[in-house]
């Protein structure tokens, strides 16, 4: 199955071009403090866990787990190994967290253990790690109320070294109840000699029961798949039906083993097989003042069906009834009035775009779009050859200008370096284990993940320019696999300015986003609503743009925030001794 480059399609209707700023609101946020009977122990890294990947995987772990299947319900594990459940029914009468499961005490004796981790698989199942290498699959019955009983472990396994559970799903396959669990480890890599000596592994385990054999409670591993990479993924999740995997990471992951057997690797000296690259959708060339693009149209496209729209910074080209052929933000501004198109006889569309600023060379036509091919003219190619000739020499110490010292690599700034790999979002097919779609995230910083609909994959939030855009994976729609479902205005810019930020999240209904610092403070960012009054810019003599509200909530604790999560109405912040409940949406501070 060939890999295809995919471009995230922004829904322009979800953007707010009139948004101007956030206005600080002094409306109080009711905050309730639940004191814990036993501390939540922050598992610190050991001397052997010294790499940046250990910090990303374990030191920045969110200890608080929002139960997306039930409203205002959260869970965490305390220092006694108790899995505690907490549900809000009335803010002014909060009950103590209830124990639903207890881990064995021997897990605490392992020196290299990490924090316990939990994934809420379904309304009645959960996956739990003790932090020391043991995995539990638990039947929980219905959660979210005060009457359900203790959790029942129906599958346990000691899988060696410590890990965290990243994600899990449940589904029915072949009439058998099946659970998919995704585990993350940072392991010593004997083949890694130049770097830190560690690599990152993702283990995708499929566990199913044997109900057809009269063994309803007998669960066993059906398949193990192992992926290896060099960086902790920002995002990793299994598709709802267990037929695929999505990973967003700075460095690529690849499957290496299935059921303990290594996958076939290229023989020594033999180049790896290259994936079939699709033909470019368009080609383009440029001069100092204009762009000419040649777009391949679907067979039989009529002239009256062509859709062409260009603004100073964006372009959209397509055929009515078909997917967009060229769409997104242009690398630089153009003059829309001077841009034209022409339908050629060979079923191709010729575009002429006038650059607003003459001179600069564009490295790409549409930012992040890899479906096109840049074609150099003979004159441009000759200039490049001349420059390369001047820069190359058989003398390793050639110095064309003896009066000027040679460049010292230590004098280069960080911005002069070029990364070996770029961040990407990848979809793997569960059967072939090959990548089917790849999104280049080089221009889109990953911000956070959130479960908006527990029956779907978690959403991931990416920075686009100054905004934060939320993307819902749609694995059942290969042509449109990531859907833009919400926008948080200017949140990408705001988040970059918070030097002490530790956690970020948003409400499942997208009514607000929130950032939490390491100590004491949480920031809430609401989007403009019909009830927000319009402001007037006196300096410019005209109405100001749409303004949203920012609120700041203080936490009455000097302990570090270990966990953070949001429901539609409340924020939850966990420290070692307290669980804070912040009533974010109510009649006093929710005007929408």
Coordinates of C-alpha atoms in Angstrom, one line a residue:
X1 CA 0.0 0.0 0.0
X2 CA 1.6 3.3 -1.1
X3 CA 2.1 6.1 1.3
X4 CA 0.3 9.4 0.3
X5 CA 1.2 12.8 1.7
X6 CA -1.9 14.4 3.2
X7 CA -2.6 18.1 3.9
X8 CA -4.8 19.1 6.8
X9 CA -7.8 20.9 5.4
X10 CA -8.8 23.9 7.5
X11 CA -12.5 24.7 7.7
X12 CA -12.6 28.4 7.0
X13 CA -16.0 28.7 8.6
X14 CA -14.4 27.9 12.0
X15 CA -11.8 30.7 11.8
X16 CA -12.5 34.2 13.2
X17 CA -10.7 36.8 11.1
X18 CA -12.2 39.5 13.3
X19 CA -10.8 38.2 16.6
X20 CA -8.6 40.8 18.2
X21 CA -7.7 39.9 21.8
X22 CA -8.6 38.4 25.2
X23 CA -10.0 40.7 27.8
X24 CA -9.2 39.9 31.5
X25 CA -12.4 39.1 33.3
X26 CA -12.5 39.5 37.1
X27 CA -15.6 37.3 37.5
X28 CA -14.8 34.8 40.3
X29 CA -14.5 31.1 39.6
X30 CA -15.9 29.0 42.4
X31 CA -13.1 26.7 43.6
X32 CA -13.6 23.7 45.9
X33 CA -10.8 21.9 47.7
X34 CA -11.0 18.2 48.5
X35 CA -8.2 17.1 50.9
X36 CA -6.9 13.6 50.2
X37 CA -6.6 10.9 52.8
X38 CA -3.2 9.8 51.4
X39 CA -0.7 11.6 49.2
X40 CA -0.4 11.2 45.5
X41 CA 3.2 10.2 45.2
X42 CA 5.2 11.9 42.4
X43 CA 7.5 9.2 41.1
X44 CA 10.9 10.9 40.4
X45 CA 13.3 9.9 37.8
X46 CA 16.3 7.8 38.8
X47 CA 19.9 8.4 37.8
X48 CA 19.6 5.8 35.0
X49 CA 16.6 7.7 33.6
X50 CA 18.6 10.7 32.4
X51 CA 17.5 11.4 28.8
X52 CA 15.0 14.0 27.5
X53 CA 12.8 11.1 26.4
X54 CA 12.5 9.9 30.0
X55 CA 11.4 13.4 31.1
X56 CA 8.8 13.6 28.3
X57 CA 7.4 10.1 28.9
X58 CA 7.4 10.0 32.7
X59 CA 8.3 13.3 34.4
X60 CA 5.6 15.2 32.5
X61 CA 2.9 12.6 32.9
X62 CA -0.6 13.7 33.8
X63 CA -1.6 11.8 36.9
X64 CA -5.3 12.8 36.7
X65 CA -7.5 10.8 34.3
X66 CA -10.8 12.3 33.1
X67 CA -13.4 9.7 32.5
X68 CA -14.9 10.8 29.2
X69 CA -17.6 8.2 29.4
X70 CA -19.2 9.8 32.4
X71 CA -19.8 13.5 33.2
X72 CA -17.5 15.2 35.8
X73 CA -15.7 12.0 36.8
X74 CA -12.0 11.7 37.3
X75 CA -9.6 9.0 38.6
X76 CA -6.1 8.8 40.0
X77 CA -3.7 6.5 41.9
X78 CA -2.3 7.4 45.3
X79 CA 0.9 6.4 47.1
X80 CA -0.9 3.3 48.6
X81 CA -1.5 1.9 45.2
X82 CA -5.2 2.7 45.4
X83 CA -7.1 3.6 42.3
X84 CA -9.5 6.3 43.4
X85 CA -12.6 7.5 41.7
X86 CA -14.1 10.9 42.2
X87 CA -17.5 12.1 40.7
X88 CA -19.1 15.5 41.2
X89 CA -22.8 15.5 41.7
X90 CA -23.1 18.7 43.8
X91 CA -20.2 21.2 44.1
X92 CA -21.1 22.3 47.6
X93 CA -21.3 18.7 48.9
X94 CA -18.3 17.0 47.5
X95 CA -17.6 13.5 48.8
X96 CA -14.2 11.8 49.3
X97 CA -12.7 9.8 46.4
X98 CA -13.6 6.1 46.6
X99 CA -11.3 3.2 46.2
X100 CA -12.2 0.9 43.3
X101 CA -9.0 -1.1 43.0
X102 CA -5.7 -1.6 44.8
X103 CA -2.3 -2.5 43.3
X104 CA -0.1 -5.0 45.0
X105 CA 2.6 -3.5 47.3
X106 CA 5.5 -5.3 45.6
X107 CA 5.4 -2.8 42.6
X108 CA 6.8 -0.1 44.9
X109 CA 10.0 -2.0 45.5
X110 CA 11.2 -1.9 41.9
X111 CA 14.0 0.8 41.7
X112 CA 13.3 1.8 38.1
X113 CA 9.5 2.0 38.3
X114 CA 7.6 4.9 36.8
X115 CA 4.3 6.4 37.7
X116 CA 1.2 4.2 37.5
X117 CA -0.9 4.9 34.4
X118 CA -4.6 4.4 33.5
X119 CA -6.6 4.3 30.3
X120 CA -10.4 4.1 30.4
X121 CA -11.1 1.7 27.6
X122 CA -14.9 1.7 27.5
X123 CA -17.9 2.4 29.9
X124 CA -17.1 -0.9 31.6
X125 CA -13.4 -1.6 31.1
X126 CA -10.0 0.0 31.9
X127 CA -6.3 -0.7 31.3
X128 CA -3.9 -0.1 34.2
X129 CA -0.1 -0.2 34.6
X130 CA 1.4 -0.5 38.1
X131 CA 4.5 1.4 36.8
X132 CA 6.7 -1.6 37.4
X133 CA 6.0 -3.6 34.4
X134 CA 2.6 -5.3 35.1
X135 CA -0.5 -4.7 33.0
X136 CA -4.0 -5.1 34.3
X137 CA -7.2 -5.3 32.1
X138 CA -10.1 -4.6 34.5
X139 CA -13.8 -5.0 34.2
X140 CA -15.1 -2.0 36.0
X141 CA -18.9 -2.3 35.6
X142 CA -20.5 1.1 35.1
X143 CA -18.5 3.9 36.6
X144 CA -19.4 7.5 37.4
X145 CA -21.8 6.9 40.4
X146 CA -21.5 6.1 44.1
X147 CA -22.9 2.6 44.0
X148 CA -20.7 0.6 41.7
X149 CA -18.4 -2.0 43.2
X150 CA -14.7 -2.9 43.0
X151 CA -13.0 -3.5 39.7
X152 CA -12.3 -7.1 38.6
X153 CA -9.0 -8.0 36.9
X154 CA -9.7 -10.4 34.0
X155 CA -6.2 -10.2 32.5
X156 CA -2.8 -9.6 34.0
X157 CA 0.6 -9.8 32.5
X158 CA 4.1 -9.1 33.7
X159 CA 5.8 -7.7 30.5
X160 CA 9.2 -6.9 31.8
X161 CA 10.4 -3.3 32.1
X162 CA 8.2 -0.4 33.3
X163 CA 5.9 1.3 30.8
X164 CA 2.9 3.7 30.7
X165 CA -0.4 2.9 29.0
X166 CA -1.0 5.5 26.3
X167 CA -4.4 4.4 24.9
X168 CA -6.9 1.5 24.8
X169 CA -10.1 0.6 23.0
X170 CA -12.6 -2.2 23.1
X171 CA -14.6 -3.7 20.2
X172 CA -16.0 -7.0 19.0
X173 CA -14.0 -9.0 16.4
X174 CA -15.2 -12.3 15.1
X175 CA -17.8 -12.5 17.9
X176 CA -15.1 -12.2 20.6
X177 CA -14.7 -9.2 22.9
X178 CA -11.4 -7.7 22.0
X179 CA -9.2 -5.0 23.7
X180 CA -6.4 -3.1 22.0
X181 CA -3.8 -1.6 24.4
X182 CA -0.9 0.7 23.5
X183 CA 2.1 0.8 25.8
X184 CA 5.2 3.1 25.8
X185 CA 8.7 2.3 27.0
X186 CA 12.0 4.0 27.0
X187 CA 14.5 1.2 26.7
X188 CA 18.3 0.7 26.5
X189 CA 19.3 0.3 22.8
X190 CA 22.6 -1.6 22.3
X191 CA 22.6 -0.5 18.6
X192 CA 22.5 3.2 19.7
X193 CA 26.1 4.2 20.0
X194 CA 26.1 7.8 18.9
X195 CA 23.1 9.1 20.8
X196 CA 21.8 8.8 24.3
X197 CA 21.8 5.0 24.3
X198 CA 18.0 4.8 24.5
X199 CA 15.2 4.3 22.1
X200 CA 11.4 4.5 22.4
X201 CA 9.1 1.6 21.8
X202 CA 5.4 1.4 21.3
X203 CA 3.9 -2.1 21.9
X204 CA 0.4 -2.6 20.5
X205 CA -1.2 -5.6 22.2
X206 CA -4.5 -7.2 21.1
X207 CA -6.2 -9.2 23.8
X208 CA -9.4 -11.2 23.3
X209 CA -11.6 -13.6 25.3
X210 CA -12.5 -17.2 24.5
X211 CA -16.3 -16.9 25.1
X212 CA -17.0 -19.2 22.2
X213 CA -15.3 -22.0 24.1
X214 CA -17.3 -21.4 27.2
X215 CA -14.5 -19.4 28.9
X216 CA -16.1 -16.0 29.3
X217 CA -13.5 -14.7 31.7
X218 CA -10.5 -16.2 29.9
X219 CA -8.6 -13.4 28.1
X220 CA -5.4 -14.1 26.2
X221 CA -3.0 -12.2 23.9
X222 CA -3.7 -12.6 20.2
X223 CA -1.2 -10.3 18.6
X224 CA 1.8 -8.2 19.6
X225 CA 3.2 -5.5 17.4
X226 CA 6.3 -3.5 18.3
X227 CA 7.3 -0.1 16.9
X228 CA 10.6 1.6 17.5
X229 CA 11.5 5.3 17.3
X230 CA 13.9 7.9 18.7
X231 CA 11.4 10.3 20.3
X232 CA 8.4 10.0 22.7
X233 CA 5.3 10.6 20.5
X234 CA 3.2 13.6 21.1
X235 CA 0.1 11.5 20.2
X236 CA -0.5 7.8 19.7
X237 CA -3.9 6.1 19.6
X238 CA -5.5 2.9 18.1
X239 CA -8.5 3.3 15.8
X240 CA -11.9 2.4 17.4
X241 CA -12.1 -0.9 15.5
X242 CA -8.5 -1.9 16.1
X243 CA -7.6 -1.8 12.4
X244 CA -5.1 1.0 12.5
X245 CA -2.8 3.2 14.5
X246 CA -2.0 6.9 14.4
X247 CA 1.2 8.4 15.7
X248 CA 2.4 12.1 15.8
X249 CA 6.1 12.4 16.7
X250 CA 9.2 14.4 16.0
X251 CA 11.0 11.4 14.6
X252 CA 9.5 8.5 12.6
X253 CA 8.3 5.2 14.0
X254 CA 8.4 1.9 12.2
X255 CA 7.2 -1.6 13.0
X256 CA 10.1 -4.0 13.9
X257 CA 8.5 -7.1 15.4
X258 CA 5.2 -9.0 15.3
X259 CA 4.6 -11.7 18.0
X260 CA 8.3 -11.6 18.9
X261 CA 9.5 -12.2 15.3
X262 CA 11.5 -9.5 13.6
X263 CA 10.1 -8.1 10.4
X264 CA 12.1 -8.6 7.3
X265 CA 14.8 -5.9 6.9
X266 CA 16.8 -5.1 3.7
X267 CA 19.9 -7.2 3.3
X268 CA 23.3 -5.6 4.0
X269 CA 24.3 -3.3 1.2
X270 CA 20.8 -3.5 -0.3
X271 CA 18.9 -0.2 -0.4
X272 CA 15.5 -0.2 1.3
X273 CA 12.5 -0.5 -0.9
X274 CA 11.1 2.9 -1.7
X275 CA 7.4 3.4 -1.4
X276 CA 5.6 4.2 -4.6
X277 CA 5.3 7.9 -4.8
X278 CA 2.1 9.2 -6.4
X279 CA 2.3 11.5 -9.4
X280 CA 2.3 15.2 -8.4
X281 CA -1.1 16.8 -8.4
X282 CA 0.5 20.0 -9.7
X283 CA 3.8 21.4 -10.8
X284 CA 4.9 25.0 -10.5
X285 CA 7.7 27.3 -11.4
X286 CA 8.6 30.9 -10.5
X287 CA 10.4 34.1 -11.5
X288 CA 11.3 37.0 -9.3
X289 CA 7.8 38.5 -9.7
X290 CA 5.3 35.7 -10.5
X291 CA 4.3 32.1 -10.1
X292 CA 3.0 29.7 -12.8
X293 CA 1.3 26.5 -11.7
X294 CA 0.1 23.6 -13.8
X295 CA -2.8 21.6 -12.0
X296 CA -3.8 18.2 -13.2
X297 CA -7.7 18.0 -13.5
X298 CA -9.9 15.0 -13.2
X299 CA -10.9 13.3 -16.5
X300 CA -13.6 15.2 -18.3
X301 CA -13.6 18.3 -16.0
X302 CA -15.8 21.0 -17.6
X303 CA -14.8 24.7 -17.5
X304 CA -18.0 25.7 -15.7
X305 CA -17.2 23.2 -12.9
X306 CA -13.9 24.7 -12.0
X307 CA -13.7 26.5 -8.7
X308 CA -10.9 29.0 -8.3
X309 CA -10.6 31.4 -5.3
X310 CA -7.5 33.4 -4.3
X311 CA -6.9 36.0 -1.6
X312 CA -3.8 37.7 -0.6
X313 CA -2.6 34.8 1.5
X314 CA -4.7 31.7 0.5
X315 CA -5.7 29.8 -2.6
X316 CA -8.4 27.2 -3.3
X317 CA -8.6 25.3 -6.6
X318 CA -10.9 22.4 -7.3
X319 CA -13.7 20.9 -9.4
X320 CA -17.3 20.8 -8.3
X321 CA -18.1 17.4 -6.8
X322 CA -14.5 16.5 -6.2
X323 CA -11.9 16.9 -3.5
X324 CA -9.8 20.1 -3.5
X325 CA -6.8 19.9 -5.8
X326 CA -4.8 22.8 -4.3
X327 CA -5.8 24.5 -1.1
X328 CA -4.2 26.3 1.8
X329 CA -2.0 29.2 2.9
X330 CA 0.4 30.5 0.2
X331 CA 4.0 30.8 1.2
X332 CA 3.9 34.5 0.7
X333 CA 1.3 37.2 -0.3
X334 CA 0.1 37.7 -3.9
X335 CA -2.0 40.3 -5.7
X336 CA -5.5 38.7 -6.0
X337 CA -6.5 41.1 -8.7
X338 CA -3.6 40.1 -11.0
X339 CA -4.1 36.3 -10.6
X340 CA -5.7 34.4 -13.5
X341 CA -6.4 30.9 -14.6
X342 CA -6.7 29.2 -18.0
X343 CA -8.0 25.8 -19.0
X344 CA -5.7 24.0 -21.5
X345 CA -6.7 21.4 -24.1
X346 CA -4.7 18.6 -22.3
X347 CA -7.1 18.7 -19.3
X348 CA -4.8 20.9 -17.2
X349 CA -5.4 24.1 -15.5
X350 CA -2.8 26.8 -15.8
X351 CA -2.6 29.4 -12.9
X352 CA -0.7 32.7 -12.9
X353 CA -0.1 34.3 -9.5
X354 CA 1.5 37.7 -9.2
X355 CA 3.8 38.0 -6.2
X356 CA 3.1 41.0 -4.0
X357 CA 6.9 41.3 -3.2
X358 CA 9.3 40.8 -6.0
X359 CA 12.6 39.0 -5.5
X360 CA 12.3 36.4 -2.8
X361 CA 12.3 32.8 -3.9
X362 CA 9.5 30.6 -2.6
X363 CA 10.6 27.2 -1.3
X364 CA 7.0 25.9 -1.6
X365 CA 3.7 27.1 -3.1
X366 CA 1.3 26.2 -0.4
X367 CA 2.6 25.8 3.1
X368 CA 2.9 22.2 4.2
X369 CA 1.6 20.8 0.8
X370 CA 3.9 18.1 -0.5
X371 CA 1.6 17.0 -3.5
X372 CA 3.3 19.4 -5.9
X373 CA 6.6 19.5 -7.7
X374 CA 8.8 22.6 -8.2
X375 CA 10.3 23.0 -11.6
X376 CA 13.4 25.2 -12.1
X377 CA 14.0 27.1 -15.3
X378 CA 17.4 26.6 -17.1
X379 CA 18.5 30.1 -15.9
X380 CA 17.7 29.3 -12.2
X381 CA 19.4 25.9 -12.5
X382 CA 22.5 27.6 -13.9
X383 CA 22.6 30.0 -11.0
X384 CA 22.4 27.2 -8.5
X385 CA 25.2 25.3 -10.3
X386 CA 27.5 28.4 -10.2
X387 CA 26.9 28.8 -6.5
X388 CA 27.6 25.2 -5.8
X389 CA 30.8 25.4 -7.8
X390 CA 32.0 28.4 -5.8
X391 CA 31.2 26.5 -2.5
X392 CA 32.9 23.3 -3.5
X393 CA 36.7 22.6 -3.6
X394 CA 39.0 19.7 -3.6
X395 CA 41.0 21.5 -0.9
X396 CA 39.3 20.8 2.5
X397 CA 40.8 24.1 3.8
X398 CA 40.2 26.2 0.8
X399 CA 39.9 29.9 1.7
X400 CA 39.0 32.1 -1.3
X401 CA 39.4 35.3 0.7
X402 CA 42.6 35.2 2.8
X403 CA 41.7 38.4 4.6
X404 CA 38.6 36.8 6.2
X405 CA 38.8 33.8 8.5
X406 CA 36.9 30.7 7.7
X407 CA 33.5 30.2 9.3
X408 CA 33.6 28.5 12.7
X409 CA 30.8 26.0 13.2
X410 CA 30.7 27.0 16.9
X411 CA 29.7 30.5 15.9
X412 CA 26.5 29.4 14.2
X413 CA 23.2 30.3 15.9
X414 CA 20.7 27.6 16.7
X415 CA 18.4 28.9 13.9
X416 CA 21.2 28.2 11.4
X417 CA 20.9 24.5 11.9
X418 CA 18.5 22.3 10.0
X419 CA 16.7 19.4 11.7
X420 CA 17.4 15.9 10.3
X421 CA 13.7 15.0 10.6
X422 CA 10.5 16.9 10.8
X423 CA 7.5 16.2 13.0
X424 CA 4.8 14.2 11.3
X425 CA 1.4 12.6 11.9
X426 CA 1.2 9.1 10.5
X427 CA -1.6 6.6 10.0
X428 CA -0.5 2.9 10.0
X429 CA -2.7 0.2 8.5
X430 CA -3.2 -2.5 11.1
X431 CA -3.0 -5.4 8.6
X432 CA -0.1 -4.5 6.4
X433 CA 1.7 -2.4 9.1
X434 CA 2.5 0.1 6.4
X435 CA 1.9 3.9 6.5
X436 CA -1.1 5.0 4.4
X437 CA -1.2 8.7 5.2
X438 CA 1.5 11.1 6.3
X439 CA 1.0 14.7 7.4
X440 CA 4.0 17.0 7.7
X441 CA 3.6 18.9 11.0
X442 CA 6.8 21.0 10.6
X443 CA 4.7 24.2 10.6
X444 CA 2.2 23.0 13.2
X445 CA 3.4 22.7 16.8
X446 CA 1.6 20.0 18.8
X447 CA -0.2 21.5 21.8
X448 CA -2.4 18.9 23.5
X449 CA -4.9 16.0 23.1
X450 CA -8.4 15.7 24.4
X451 CA -11.2 13.1 24.2
X452 CA -14.2 15.0 22.8
X453 CA -16.2 11.8 22.0
X454 CA -15.0 8.7 23.9
X455 CA -16.4 6.5 21.1
X456 CA -13.9 8.2 18.7
X457 CA -10.2 8.6 18.8
X458 CA -8.8 11.5 20.9
X459 CA -8.6 14.9 19.2
X460 CA -5.2 16.5 18.8
X461 CA -4.7 20.3 19.0
X462 CA -2.1 21.9 16.6
X463 CA -0.9 25.4 16.3
X464 CA -1.8 27.1 13.0
X465 CA -0.2 30.5 12.8
X466 CA -1.4 32.1 16.1
X467 CA -4.5 30.0 16.5
X468 CA -4.9 26.5 18.0
X469 CA -7.0 24.2 15.8
X470 CA -8.5 21.0 17.0
X471 CA -8.5 17.9 14.7
X472 CA -10.8 14.9 15.1
X473 CA -9.3 11.7 13.4
X474 CA -11.8 10.0 11.1
X475 CA -10.1 6.7 10.2
X476 CA -13.2 5.5 8.4
X477 CA -12.8 8.4 5.8
X478 CA -9.4 7.8 4.1
X479 CA -9.8 10.8 1.8
X480 CA -10.6 13.1 4.7
X481 CA -8.9 11.4 7.7
X482 CA -8.5 14.5 10.0
X483 CA -11.4 16.9 10.4
X484 CA -11.1 20.4 11.7
X485 CA -13.8 20.6 14.4
X486 CA -12.9 23.6 16.6
X487 CA -10.7 26.7 16.8
X488 CA -9.3 28.4 19.9
X489 CA -8.4 31.9 18.7
X490 CA -4.8 33.0 19.4
X491 CA -4.3 30.1 21.8
X492 CA -1.1 29.0 20.0
X493 CA 0.4 32.5 20.6
X494 CA -0.9 32.6 24.2
X495 CA 0.5 29.1 25.0
X496 CA 3.9 30.0 23.6
X497 CA 4.1 32.9 26.1
X498 CA 3.5 30.8 29.2
X499 CA 6.9 29.8 30.3
X500 CA 5.7 28.0 33.4
X501 CA 2.9 26.0 31.6
X502 CA 2.7 22.3 32.5
X503 CA -0.6 21.1 31.2
X504 CA -3.1 22.2 28.5
X505 CA -6.6 21.0 27.8
X506 CA -10.1 22.1 26.6
X507 CA -13.7 21.3 27.4
X508 CA -15.1 18.3 25.4
X509 CA -17.8 20.7 24.0
X510 CA -15.0 23.2 23.0
X511 CA -16.5 26.0 25.1
X512 CA -13.2 26.9 26.6
X513 CA -9.5 26.0 26.7
X514 CA -7.3 26.1 29.8
X515 CA -3.6 26.1 30.6
X516 CA -2.2 25.2 34.0
X517 CA 1.2 26.2 35.5
X518 CA 3.4 24.1 37.6
X519 CA 2.2 25.9 40.7
X520 CA -0.9 27.7 41.9
X521 CA -2.5 29.1 38.7
X522 CA -4.8 28.0 35.9
X523 CA -5.8 30.2 33.0
X524 CA -9.2 29.8 31.2
X525 CA -9.7 31.2 27.7
X526 CA -13.3 31.5 26.5
X527 CA -14.3 32.2 22.9
X528 CA -16.4 35.2 21.9
X529 CA -20.1 34.7 22.4
X530 CA -23.3 36.6 21.7
X531 CA -23.4 38.0 25.2
X532 CA -19.9 39.6 25.1
X533 CA -20.2 43.4 24.6
X534 CA -18.6 45.2 21.7
X535 CA -15.6 47.4 22.4
X536 CA -14.6 50.7 20.6
X537 CA -11.0 51.4 19.7
X538 CA -10.7 55.2 20.4
X539 CA -7.2 55.4 19.0
X540 CA -8.3 54.0 15.6
X541 CA -11.7 55.6 15.7
X542 CA -13.5 52.4 14.9
X543 CA -15.1 49.4 16.6
X544 CA -12.6 46.9 17.9
X545 CA -12.5 43.3 16.7
X546 CA -14.1 40.4 18.5
X547 CA -12.8 40.1 22.1
X548 CA -12.9 37.0 24.2
X549 CA -12.5 36.6 28.0
X550 CA -9.5 35.3 29.9
X551 CA -9.9 34.3 33.6
X552 CA -7.2 33.3 36.1
X553 CA -7.9 30.9 38.9
X554 CA -5.7 30.5 42.0
X555 CA -5.1 27.1 43.7
X556 CA -4.6 27.3 47.4
X557 CA -1.6 25.0 47.6
X558 CA 2.1 25.3 47.5
X559 CA 2.4 21.8 46.0
X560 CA 3.2 21.1 42.3
X561 CA 0.3 20.3 40.1
X562 CA 0.5 16.6 39.1
X563 CA -2.7 16.3 37.0
X564 CA -5.1 18.5 35.1
X565 CA -8.3 17.8 33.2
X566 CA -11.6 19.4 32.0
X567 CA -15.2 18.5 31.6
X568 CA -17.8 20.8 30.0
X569 CA -18.5 22.5 33.3
X570 CA -15.5 22.0 35.5
X571 CA -11.7 22.0 35.7
X572 CA -9.9 19.5 37.9
X573 CA -6.4 20.0 39.3
X574 CA -4.5 17.4 41.3
X575 CA -1.6 18.0 43.7
X576 CA 0.0 15.5 46.1
X577 CA -2.5 16.4 48.9
X578 CA -5.5 18.1 47.2
X579 CA -8.0 17.7 44.4
X580 CA -9.3 21.1 43.3
X581 CA -12.6 21.4 41.5
X582 CA -13.2 24.7 39.6
X583 CA -16.7 25.5 38.4
X584 CA -15.9 27.1 35.1
X585 CA -19.3 27.2 33.3
X586 CA -22.2 28.5 35.3
X587 CA -24.7 31.4 35.2
X588 CA -22.2 33.9 36.5
X589 CA -19.3 33.4 34.1
X590 CA -20.8 31.6 31.1
X591 CA -22.5 34.2 28.9
X592 CA -22.9 31.8 25.9

